[in-house]
Short mmCIF file of C-alpha atoms and ligand atoms in Angstrom, two decimals:
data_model
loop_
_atom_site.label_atom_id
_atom_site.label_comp_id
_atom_site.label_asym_id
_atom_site.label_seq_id
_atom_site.Cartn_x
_atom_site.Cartn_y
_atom_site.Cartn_z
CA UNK A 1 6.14 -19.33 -20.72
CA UNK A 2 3.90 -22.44 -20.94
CA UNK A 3 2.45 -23.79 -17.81
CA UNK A 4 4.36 -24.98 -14.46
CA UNK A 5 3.90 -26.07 -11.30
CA UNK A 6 5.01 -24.67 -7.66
CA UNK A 7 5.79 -26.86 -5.24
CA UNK A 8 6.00 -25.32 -1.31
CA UNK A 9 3.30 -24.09 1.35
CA UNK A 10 0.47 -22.66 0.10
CA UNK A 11 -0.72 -19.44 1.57
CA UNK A 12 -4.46 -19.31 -0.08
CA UNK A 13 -4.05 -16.43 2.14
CA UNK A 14 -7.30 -18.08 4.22
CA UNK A 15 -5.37 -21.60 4.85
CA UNK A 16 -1.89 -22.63 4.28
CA UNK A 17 -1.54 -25.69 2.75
CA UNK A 18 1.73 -28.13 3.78
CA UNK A 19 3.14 -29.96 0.82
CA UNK A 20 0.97 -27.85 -1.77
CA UNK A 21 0.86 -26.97 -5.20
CA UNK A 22 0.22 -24.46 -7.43
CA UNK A 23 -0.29 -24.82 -11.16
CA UNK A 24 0.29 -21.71 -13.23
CA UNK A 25 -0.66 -21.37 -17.03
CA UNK A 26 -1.26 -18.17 -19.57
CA UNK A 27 -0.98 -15.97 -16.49
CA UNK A 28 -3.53 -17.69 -14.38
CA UNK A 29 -3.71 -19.85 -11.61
CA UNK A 30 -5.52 -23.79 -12.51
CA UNK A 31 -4.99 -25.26 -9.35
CA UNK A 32 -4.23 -24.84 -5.68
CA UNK A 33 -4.11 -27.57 -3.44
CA UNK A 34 -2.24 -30.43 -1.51
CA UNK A 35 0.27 -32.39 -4.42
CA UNK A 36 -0.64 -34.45 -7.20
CA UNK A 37 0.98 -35.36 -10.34
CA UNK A 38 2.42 -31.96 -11.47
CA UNK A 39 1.41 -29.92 -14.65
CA UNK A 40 4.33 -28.81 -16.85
CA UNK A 41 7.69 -28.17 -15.46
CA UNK A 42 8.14 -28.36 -11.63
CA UNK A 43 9.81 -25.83 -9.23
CA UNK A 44 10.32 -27.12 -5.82
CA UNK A 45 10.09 -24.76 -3.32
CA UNK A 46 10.65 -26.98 0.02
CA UNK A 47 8.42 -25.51 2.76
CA UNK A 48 8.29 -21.86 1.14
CA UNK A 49 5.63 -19.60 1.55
CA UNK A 50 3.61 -19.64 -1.74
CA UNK A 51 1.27 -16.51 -1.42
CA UNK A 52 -0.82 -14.62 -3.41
CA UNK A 53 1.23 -11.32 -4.75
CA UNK A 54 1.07 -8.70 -2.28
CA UNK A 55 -0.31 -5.20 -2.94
CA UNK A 56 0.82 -1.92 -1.75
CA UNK A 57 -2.15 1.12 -2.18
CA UNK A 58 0.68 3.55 -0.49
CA UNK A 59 4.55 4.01 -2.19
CA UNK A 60 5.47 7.47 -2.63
CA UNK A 61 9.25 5.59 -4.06
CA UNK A 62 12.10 3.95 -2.88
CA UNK A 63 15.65 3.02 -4.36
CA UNK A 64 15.93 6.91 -5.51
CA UNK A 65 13.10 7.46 -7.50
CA UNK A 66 9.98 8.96 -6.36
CA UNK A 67 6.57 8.31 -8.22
CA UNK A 68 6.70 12.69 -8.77
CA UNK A 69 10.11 12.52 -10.69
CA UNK A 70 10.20 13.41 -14.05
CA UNK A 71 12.64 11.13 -14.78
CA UNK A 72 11.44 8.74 -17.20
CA UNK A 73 13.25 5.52 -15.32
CA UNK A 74 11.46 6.37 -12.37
CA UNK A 75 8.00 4.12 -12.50
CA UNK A 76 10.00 1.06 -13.85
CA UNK A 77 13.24 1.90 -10.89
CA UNK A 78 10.10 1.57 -8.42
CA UNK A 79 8.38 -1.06 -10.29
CA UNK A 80 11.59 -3.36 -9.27
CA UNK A 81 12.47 -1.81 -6.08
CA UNK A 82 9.31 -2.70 -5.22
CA UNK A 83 8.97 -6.51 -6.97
CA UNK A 84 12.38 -7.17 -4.71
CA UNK A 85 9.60 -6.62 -1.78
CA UNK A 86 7.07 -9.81 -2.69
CA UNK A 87 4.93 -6.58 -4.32
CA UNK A 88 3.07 -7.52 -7.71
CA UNK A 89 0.77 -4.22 -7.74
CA UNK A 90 0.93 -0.87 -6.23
CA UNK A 91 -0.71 2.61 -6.64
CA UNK A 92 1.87 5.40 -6.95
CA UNK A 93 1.42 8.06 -4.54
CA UNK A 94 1.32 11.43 -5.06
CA UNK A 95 2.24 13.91 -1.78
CA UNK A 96 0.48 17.45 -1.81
CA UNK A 97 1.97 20.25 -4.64
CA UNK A 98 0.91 23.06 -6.55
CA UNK A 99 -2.14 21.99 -8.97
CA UNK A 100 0.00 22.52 -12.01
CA UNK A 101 2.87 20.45 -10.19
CA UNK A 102 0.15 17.38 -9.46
CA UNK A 103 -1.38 17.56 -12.72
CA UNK A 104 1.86 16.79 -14.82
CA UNK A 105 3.07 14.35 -12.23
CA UNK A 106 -0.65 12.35 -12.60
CA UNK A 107 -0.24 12.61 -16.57
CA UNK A 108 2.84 11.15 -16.48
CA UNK A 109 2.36 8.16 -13.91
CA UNK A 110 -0.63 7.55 -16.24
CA UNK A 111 2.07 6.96 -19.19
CA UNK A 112 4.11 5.28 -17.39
CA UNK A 113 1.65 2.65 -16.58
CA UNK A 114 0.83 1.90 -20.13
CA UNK A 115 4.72 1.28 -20.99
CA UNK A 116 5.51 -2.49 -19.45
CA UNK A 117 6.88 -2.07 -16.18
CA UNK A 118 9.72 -4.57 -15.25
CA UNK A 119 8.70 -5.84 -11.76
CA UNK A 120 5.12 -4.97 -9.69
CA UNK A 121 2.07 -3.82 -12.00
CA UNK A 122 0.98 -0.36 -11.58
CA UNK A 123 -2.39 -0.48 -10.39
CA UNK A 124 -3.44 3.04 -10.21
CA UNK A 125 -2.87 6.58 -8.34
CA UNK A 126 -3.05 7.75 -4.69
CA UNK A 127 -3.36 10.97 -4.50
CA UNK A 128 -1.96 12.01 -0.86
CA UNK A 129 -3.50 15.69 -0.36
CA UNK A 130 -3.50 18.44 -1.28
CA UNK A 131 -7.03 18.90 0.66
CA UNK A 132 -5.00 18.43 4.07
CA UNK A 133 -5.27 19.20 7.77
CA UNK A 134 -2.61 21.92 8.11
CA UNK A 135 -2.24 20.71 11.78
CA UNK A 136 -1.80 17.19 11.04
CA UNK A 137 0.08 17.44 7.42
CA UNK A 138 3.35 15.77 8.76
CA UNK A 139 6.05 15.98 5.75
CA UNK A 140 3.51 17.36 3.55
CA UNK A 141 3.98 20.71 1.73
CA UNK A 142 2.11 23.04 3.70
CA UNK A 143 2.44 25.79 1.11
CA UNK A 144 0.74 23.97 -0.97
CA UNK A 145 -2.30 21.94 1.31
CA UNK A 146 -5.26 23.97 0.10
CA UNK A 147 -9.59 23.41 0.52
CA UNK A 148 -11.18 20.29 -1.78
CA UNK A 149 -12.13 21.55 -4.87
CA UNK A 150 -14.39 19.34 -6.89
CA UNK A 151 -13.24 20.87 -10.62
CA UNK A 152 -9.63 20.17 -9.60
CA UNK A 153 -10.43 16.71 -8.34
CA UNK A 154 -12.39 16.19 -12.16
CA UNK A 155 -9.48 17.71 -13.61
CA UNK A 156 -6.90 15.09 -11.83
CA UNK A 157 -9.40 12.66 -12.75
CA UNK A 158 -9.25 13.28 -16.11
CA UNK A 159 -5.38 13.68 -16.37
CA UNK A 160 -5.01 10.33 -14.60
CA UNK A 161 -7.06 8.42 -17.46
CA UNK A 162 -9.16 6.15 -15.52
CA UNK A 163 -6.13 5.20 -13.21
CA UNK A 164 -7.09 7.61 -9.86
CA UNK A 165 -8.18 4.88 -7.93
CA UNK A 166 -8.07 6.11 -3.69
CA UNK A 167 -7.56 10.13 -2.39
CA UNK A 168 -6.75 10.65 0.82
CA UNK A 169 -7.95 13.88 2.43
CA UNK A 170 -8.49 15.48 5.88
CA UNK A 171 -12.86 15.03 6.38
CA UNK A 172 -12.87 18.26 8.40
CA UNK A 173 -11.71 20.75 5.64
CA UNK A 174 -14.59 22.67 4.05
CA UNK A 175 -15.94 21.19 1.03
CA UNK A 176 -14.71 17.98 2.01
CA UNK A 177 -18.04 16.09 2.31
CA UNK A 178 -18.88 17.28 -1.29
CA UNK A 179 -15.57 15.83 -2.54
CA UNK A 180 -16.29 12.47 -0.24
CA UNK A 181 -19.33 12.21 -2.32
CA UNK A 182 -18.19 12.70 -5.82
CA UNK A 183 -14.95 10.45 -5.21
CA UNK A 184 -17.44 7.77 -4.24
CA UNK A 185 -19.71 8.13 -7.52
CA UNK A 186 -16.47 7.59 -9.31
CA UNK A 187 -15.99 4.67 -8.17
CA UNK A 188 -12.51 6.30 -6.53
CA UNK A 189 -11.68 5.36 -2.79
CA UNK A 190 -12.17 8.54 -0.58
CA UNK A 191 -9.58 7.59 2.31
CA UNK A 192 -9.13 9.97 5.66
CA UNK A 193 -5.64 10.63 6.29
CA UNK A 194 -3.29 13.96 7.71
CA UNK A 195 -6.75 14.72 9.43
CA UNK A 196 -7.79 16.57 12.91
CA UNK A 197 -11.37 14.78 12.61
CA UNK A 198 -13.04 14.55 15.33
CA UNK A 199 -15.73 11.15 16.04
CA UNK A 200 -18.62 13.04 14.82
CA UNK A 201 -16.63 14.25 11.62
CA UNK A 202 -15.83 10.86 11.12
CA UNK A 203 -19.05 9.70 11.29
CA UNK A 204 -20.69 12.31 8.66
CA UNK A 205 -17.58 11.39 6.64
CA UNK A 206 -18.08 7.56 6.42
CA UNK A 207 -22.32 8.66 5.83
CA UNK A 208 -20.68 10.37 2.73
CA UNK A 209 -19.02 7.18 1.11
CA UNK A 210 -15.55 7.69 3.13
CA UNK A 211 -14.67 3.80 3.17
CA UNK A 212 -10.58 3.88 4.12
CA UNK A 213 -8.19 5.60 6.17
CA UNK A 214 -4.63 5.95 5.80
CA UNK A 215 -2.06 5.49 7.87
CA UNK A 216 -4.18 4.83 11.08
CA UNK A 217 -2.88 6.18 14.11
CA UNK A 218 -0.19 8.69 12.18
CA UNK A 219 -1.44 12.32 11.01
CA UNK A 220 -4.12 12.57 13.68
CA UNK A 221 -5.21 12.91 16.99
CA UNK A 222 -4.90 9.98 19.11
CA UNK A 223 -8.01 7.63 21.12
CA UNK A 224 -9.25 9.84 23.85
CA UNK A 225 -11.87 8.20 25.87
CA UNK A 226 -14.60 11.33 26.03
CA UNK A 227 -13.97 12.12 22.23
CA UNK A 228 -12.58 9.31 20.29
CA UNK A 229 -11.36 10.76 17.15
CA UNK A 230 -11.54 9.68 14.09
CA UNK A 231 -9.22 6.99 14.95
CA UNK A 232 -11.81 5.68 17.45
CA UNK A 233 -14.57 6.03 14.77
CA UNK A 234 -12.25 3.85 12.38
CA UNK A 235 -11.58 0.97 14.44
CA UNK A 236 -14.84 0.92 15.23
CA UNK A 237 -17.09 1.34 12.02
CA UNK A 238 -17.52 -1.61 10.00
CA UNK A 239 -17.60 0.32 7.01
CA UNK A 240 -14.33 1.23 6.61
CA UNK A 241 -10.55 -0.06 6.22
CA UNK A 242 -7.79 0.81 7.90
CA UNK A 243 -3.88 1.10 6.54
CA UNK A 244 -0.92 0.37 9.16
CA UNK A 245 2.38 1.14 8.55
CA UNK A 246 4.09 -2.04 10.33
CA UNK A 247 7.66 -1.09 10.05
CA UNK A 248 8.22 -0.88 13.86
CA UNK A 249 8.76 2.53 14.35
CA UNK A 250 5.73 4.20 13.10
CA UNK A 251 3.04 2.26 15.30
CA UNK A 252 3.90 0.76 18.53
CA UNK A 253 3.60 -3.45 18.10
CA UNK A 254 0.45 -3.26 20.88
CA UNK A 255 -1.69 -0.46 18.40
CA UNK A 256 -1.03 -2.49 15.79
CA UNK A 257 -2.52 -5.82 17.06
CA UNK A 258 -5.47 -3.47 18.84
CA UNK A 259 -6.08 -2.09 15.52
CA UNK A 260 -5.85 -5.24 13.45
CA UNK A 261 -8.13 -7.32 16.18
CA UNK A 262 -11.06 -4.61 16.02
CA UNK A 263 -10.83 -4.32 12.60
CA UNK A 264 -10.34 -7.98 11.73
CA UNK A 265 -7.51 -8.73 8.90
CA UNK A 266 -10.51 -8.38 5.98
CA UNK A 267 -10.32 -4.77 7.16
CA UNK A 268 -6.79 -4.21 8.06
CA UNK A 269 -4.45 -2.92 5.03
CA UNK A 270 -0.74 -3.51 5.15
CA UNK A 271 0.97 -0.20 3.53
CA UNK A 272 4.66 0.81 3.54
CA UNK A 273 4.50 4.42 2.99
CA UNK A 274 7.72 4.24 1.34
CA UNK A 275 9.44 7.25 0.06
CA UNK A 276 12.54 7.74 -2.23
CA UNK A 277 15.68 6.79 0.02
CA UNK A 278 13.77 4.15 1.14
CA UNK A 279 16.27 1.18 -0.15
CA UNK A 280 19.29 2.80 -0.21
CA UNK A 281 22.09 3.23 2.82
CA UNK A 282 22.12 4.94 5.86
CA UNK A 283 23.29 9.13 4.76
CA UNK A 284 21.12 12.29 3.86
CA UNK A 285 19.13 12.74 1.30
CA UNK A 286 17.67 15.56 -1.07
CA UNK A 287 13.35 14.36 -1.47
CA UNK A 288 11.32 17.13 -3.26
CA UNK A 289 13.35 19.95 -2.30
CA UNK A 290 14.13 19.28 1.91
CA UNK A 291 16.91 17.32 3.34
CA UNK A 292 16.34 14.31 4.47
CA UNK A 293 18.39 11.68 7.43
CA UNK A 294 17.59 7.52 6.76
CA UNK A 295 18.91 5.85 9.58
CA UNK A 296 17.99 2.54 11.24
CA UNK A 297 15.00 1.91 8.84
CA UNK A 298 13.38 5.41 9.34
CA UNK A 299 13.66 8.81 7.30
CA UNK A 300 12.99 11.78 8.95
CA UNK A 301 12.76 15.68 8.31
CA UNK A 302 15.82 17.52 9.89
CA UNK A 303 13.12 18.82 12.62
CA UNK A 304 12.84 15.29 13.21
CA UNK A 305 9.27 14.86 11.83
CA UNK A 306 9.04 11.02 10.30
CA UNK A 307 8.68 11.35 6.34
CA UNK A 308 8.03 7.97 5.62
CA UNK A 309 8.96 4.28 5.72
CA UNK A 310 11.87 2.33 4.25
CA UNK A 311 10.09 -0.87 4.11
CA UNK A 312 8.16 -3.15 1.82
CA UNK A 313 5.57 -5.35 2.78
CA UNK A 314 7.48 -8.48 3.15
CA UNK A 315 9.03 -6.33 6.45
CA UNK A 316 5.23 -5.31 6.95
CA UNK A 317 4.00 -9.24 7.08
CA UNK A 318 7.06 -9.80 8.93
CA UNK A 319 6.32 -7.13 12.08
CA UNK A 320 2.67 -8.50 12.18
CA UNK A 321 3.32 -12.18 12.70
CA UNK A 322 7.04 -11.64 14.56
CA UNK A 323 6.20 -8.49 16.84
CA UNK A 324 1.89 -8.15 16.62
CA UNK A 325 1.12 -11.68 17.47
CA UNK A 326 -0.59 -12.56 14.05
CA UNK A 327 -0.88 -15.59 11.88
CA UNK A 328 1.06 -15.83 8.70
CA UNK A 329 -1.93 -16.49 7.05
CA UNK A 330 -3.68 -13.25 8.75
CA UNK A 331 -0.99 -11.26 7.99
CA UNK A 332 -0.22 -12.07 4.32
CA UNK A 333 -4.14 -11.77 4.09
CA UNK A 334 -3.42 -8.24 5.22
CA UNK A 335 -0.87 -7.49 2.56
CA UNK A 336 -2.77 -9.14 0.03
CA UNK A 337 -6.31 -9.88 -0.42
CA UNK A 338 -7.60 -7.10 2.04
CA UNK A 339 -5.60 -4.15 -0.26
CA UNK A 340 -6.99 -5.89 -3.24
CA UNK A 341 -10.46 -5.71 -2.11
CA UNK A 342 -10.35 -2.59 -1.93
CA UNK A 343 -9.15 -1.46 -5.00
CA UNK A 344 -11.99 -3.75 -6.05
CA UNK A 345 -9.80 -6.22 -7.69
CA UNK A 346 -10.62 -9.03 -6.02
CA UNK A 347 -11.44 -11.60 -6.99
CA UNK A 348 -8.66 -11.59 -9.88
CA UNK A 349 -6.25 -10.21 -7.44
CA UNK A 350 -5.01 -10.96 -3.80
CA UNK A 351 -5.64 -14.54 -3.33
CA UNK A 352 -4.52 -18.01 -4.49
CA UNK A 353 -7.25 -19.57 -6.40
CA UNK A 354 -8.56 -21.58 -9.72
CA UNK A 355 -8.91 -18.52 -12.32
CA UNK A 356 -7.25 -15.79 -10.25
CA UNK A 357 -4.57 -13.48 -11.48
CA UNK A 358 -0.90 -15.43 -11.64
CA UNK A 359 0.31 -13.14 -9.39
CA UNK A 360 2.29 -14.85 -6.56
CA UNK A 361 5.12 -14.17 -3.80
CA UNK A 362 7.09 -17.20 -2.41
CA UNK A 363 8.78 -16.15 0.76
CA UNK A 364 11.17 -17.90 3.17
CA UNK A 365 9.55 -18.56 7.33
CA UNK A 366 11.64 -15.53 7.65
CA UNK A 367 9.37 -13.20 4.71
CA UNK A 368 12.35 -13.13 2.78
CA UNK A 369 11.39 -13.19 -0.50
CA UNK A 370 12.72 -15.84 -2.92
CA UNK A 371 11.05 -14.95 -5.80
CA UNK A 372 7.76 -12.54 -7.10
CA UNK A 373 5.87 -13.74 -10.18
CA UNK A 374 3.57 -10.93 -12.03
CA UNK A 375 1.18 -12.70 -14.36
CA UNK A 376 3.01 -15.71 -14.60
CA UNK A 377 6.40 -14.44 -15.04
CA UNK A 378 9.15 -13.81 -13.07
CA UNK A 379 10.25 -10.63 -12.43
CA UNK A 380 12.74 -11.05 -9.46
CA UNK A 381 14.61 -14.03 -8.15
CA UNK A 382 16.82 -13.79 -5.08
CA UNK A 383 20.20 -14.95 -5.53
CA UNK A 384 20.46 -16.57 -1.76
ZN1 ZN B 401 1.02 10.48 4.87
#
């Protein structure tokens, strides 16, 4: 498509800009700013939110499919599923399995990302476990949670083709440190996550090249004021990020704005957590071999242990500015720029810019989305 203009509010994320403009041509942005005489053909979007694409570094599936599905349909059903969501880019997440399971599922996400995708761009591979707390796995296979292993971490490396881009792990395993260290000369995030670290773990952890956690607050122990946890390490160590899962039921609204004000929104990473019923109705459901419930926005195990979100991060952006008190240009920063920078994509990715990636969600006051544009094109439109 040759070049166009967008006419709405601009959401740089940093400012929003009433009556702006954005000029899109070859897949790049030219302009952002207050109007002017357009460029090519114009799309008025009345006072829609015109933000950078947002990016989600943890979706296990949703709509059915799950990223570990052998399925061939299954990258491109989340790929949509996911585009429907405001999401332009996302790393597929892996939960923890056998190593000959994880290997094949890795090769074939790999493929799957160099076949065209029809809605958000795969960015890359989260490996959730195996190297997992037993204590604190939550729905994770605990037959299969095992100690970090840095020839099995080469060998995933290798399988994923350049594409393994964050692992999350539990710091207090043995071995872990060693794997913290050679996932950060890779150039791969080492994230804490399903983890019974305590403060001083976290500390050695973060020493190591640990830069991320996932899922703050769920999968490990909570703030205690004589021994803060990791948890109290993370909000309060400038050198790393922090995911929340802002889908109302997984963090209360209060732990989410505590978290988001220590950490600042530069540091705070909007995930979903998604899993494979995540987009379909109400019922049961069969996810890697257990039974399932999704009801009111929440799937859990039949012991009642939460699995995993239903959301996307339109409903994450949503929570933080409706129920956590934040800005919409905080929280879209949140969903956008802040995961971007740390895949290390900015600047391309995750803001609104002259030169950045085309890559753009327009969203109602409401964060409905209207429409999600992947590198200049549009891959979903809402009918309303
Ligand atoms: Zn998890």
């Amino acid at each position: 498509m040759s070049g166009y203009t967008l006419r709405g509010t601009a959401v740089t994320p940093f400012e929003l800009v009433s009556h702006g403009q954005v000029e899109i041509a070859g897949g790049r942005v030219l302009y952002v700013g207050p109007r002017k005489h357009p460029y090519g053909e114009v799309f008025d979007h009345g006072d829609d939110l015109i933000c950078p694409g947002l990016v989600d570094v943890h979706v296990h599936g949703g709509a059915g499919y799950d990223a570990m599905d052998e399925d061939p349909e299954t990258m491109d059903g989340i790929s949509r599923y996911l585009a429907a969501g405001g999401v332009t880019g996302f790393l597929a997440t892996t939960q923890t399995a056998p190593r000959r399971e994880l290997l094949e599922s890795v090769k074939r996400i790999a493929e799957a990302a160099e076949s065209g995708l029809g809605g958000a761009r795969l960015l890359g591979l989260h490996l959730e476990g195996p190297y997992l707390s037993e204590e604190r796995r939550g729905a994770q296979h605990v037959d299969a949670i095992r100690t970090p292993d840095t020839e099995e971490l080469g060998a995933l490396h290798a399988a994923a083709g350049g594409l393994l881009r964050m692992v999350t792990l539990a710091p207090e395993v043995p071995g872990a440190l060693e794997a913290i260290s050679w996932l950060a000369d890779q150039g791969v995030v080492a994230s804490a996550g399903h983890t019974d670290a305590d403060y001083d773990t976290a500390l050695a952890a973060f020493g190591h090249g640990l830069s991320h956690v996932s899922h703050l607050y769920n999968g490990m122990r909570g703030l205690h004021h004589r021994e803060p946890g990791i948890l109290g390490a993370a909000l309060t160590d400038g050198r790393v990020s922090v995911e929340l899962i802002a889908d109302g039921h997984h963090v209360h609204s209060a732990a989410l704005r505590l978290a988001a004000l220590c950490k600042g929104p530069a540091k705070t990473v909007l995930v979903s957590d998604s899993i494979k019923p995540a987009g379909l109705p109400d019922g049961e459901y069969t996810y890697r071999g257990r039974r399932m419930v999704l009801r009111d926005g929440l799937v859990r195990l039949h012991d009642g242990v939460i699995a995993g979100s239903s959301i996307r991060l339109n409903d994450a952006v949503r929570v933080m500015v409706e129920e956590a008190g934040f800005s919409v240009s905080e929280a879209v920063q949140m969903a956008s720029h802040s995961p971007a920078r740390v895949l290390r994509l900015t600047p391309g990715k995750g803001k609104l810019a002259e030169g950045s990636d085309a890559d753009v969600t327009i969203m109602d006051w409401g964060f409905n989305v209207k429409e999600t544009i992947v590198g200049g094109d549009t891959v979903y439109r809402s009918d309303t």
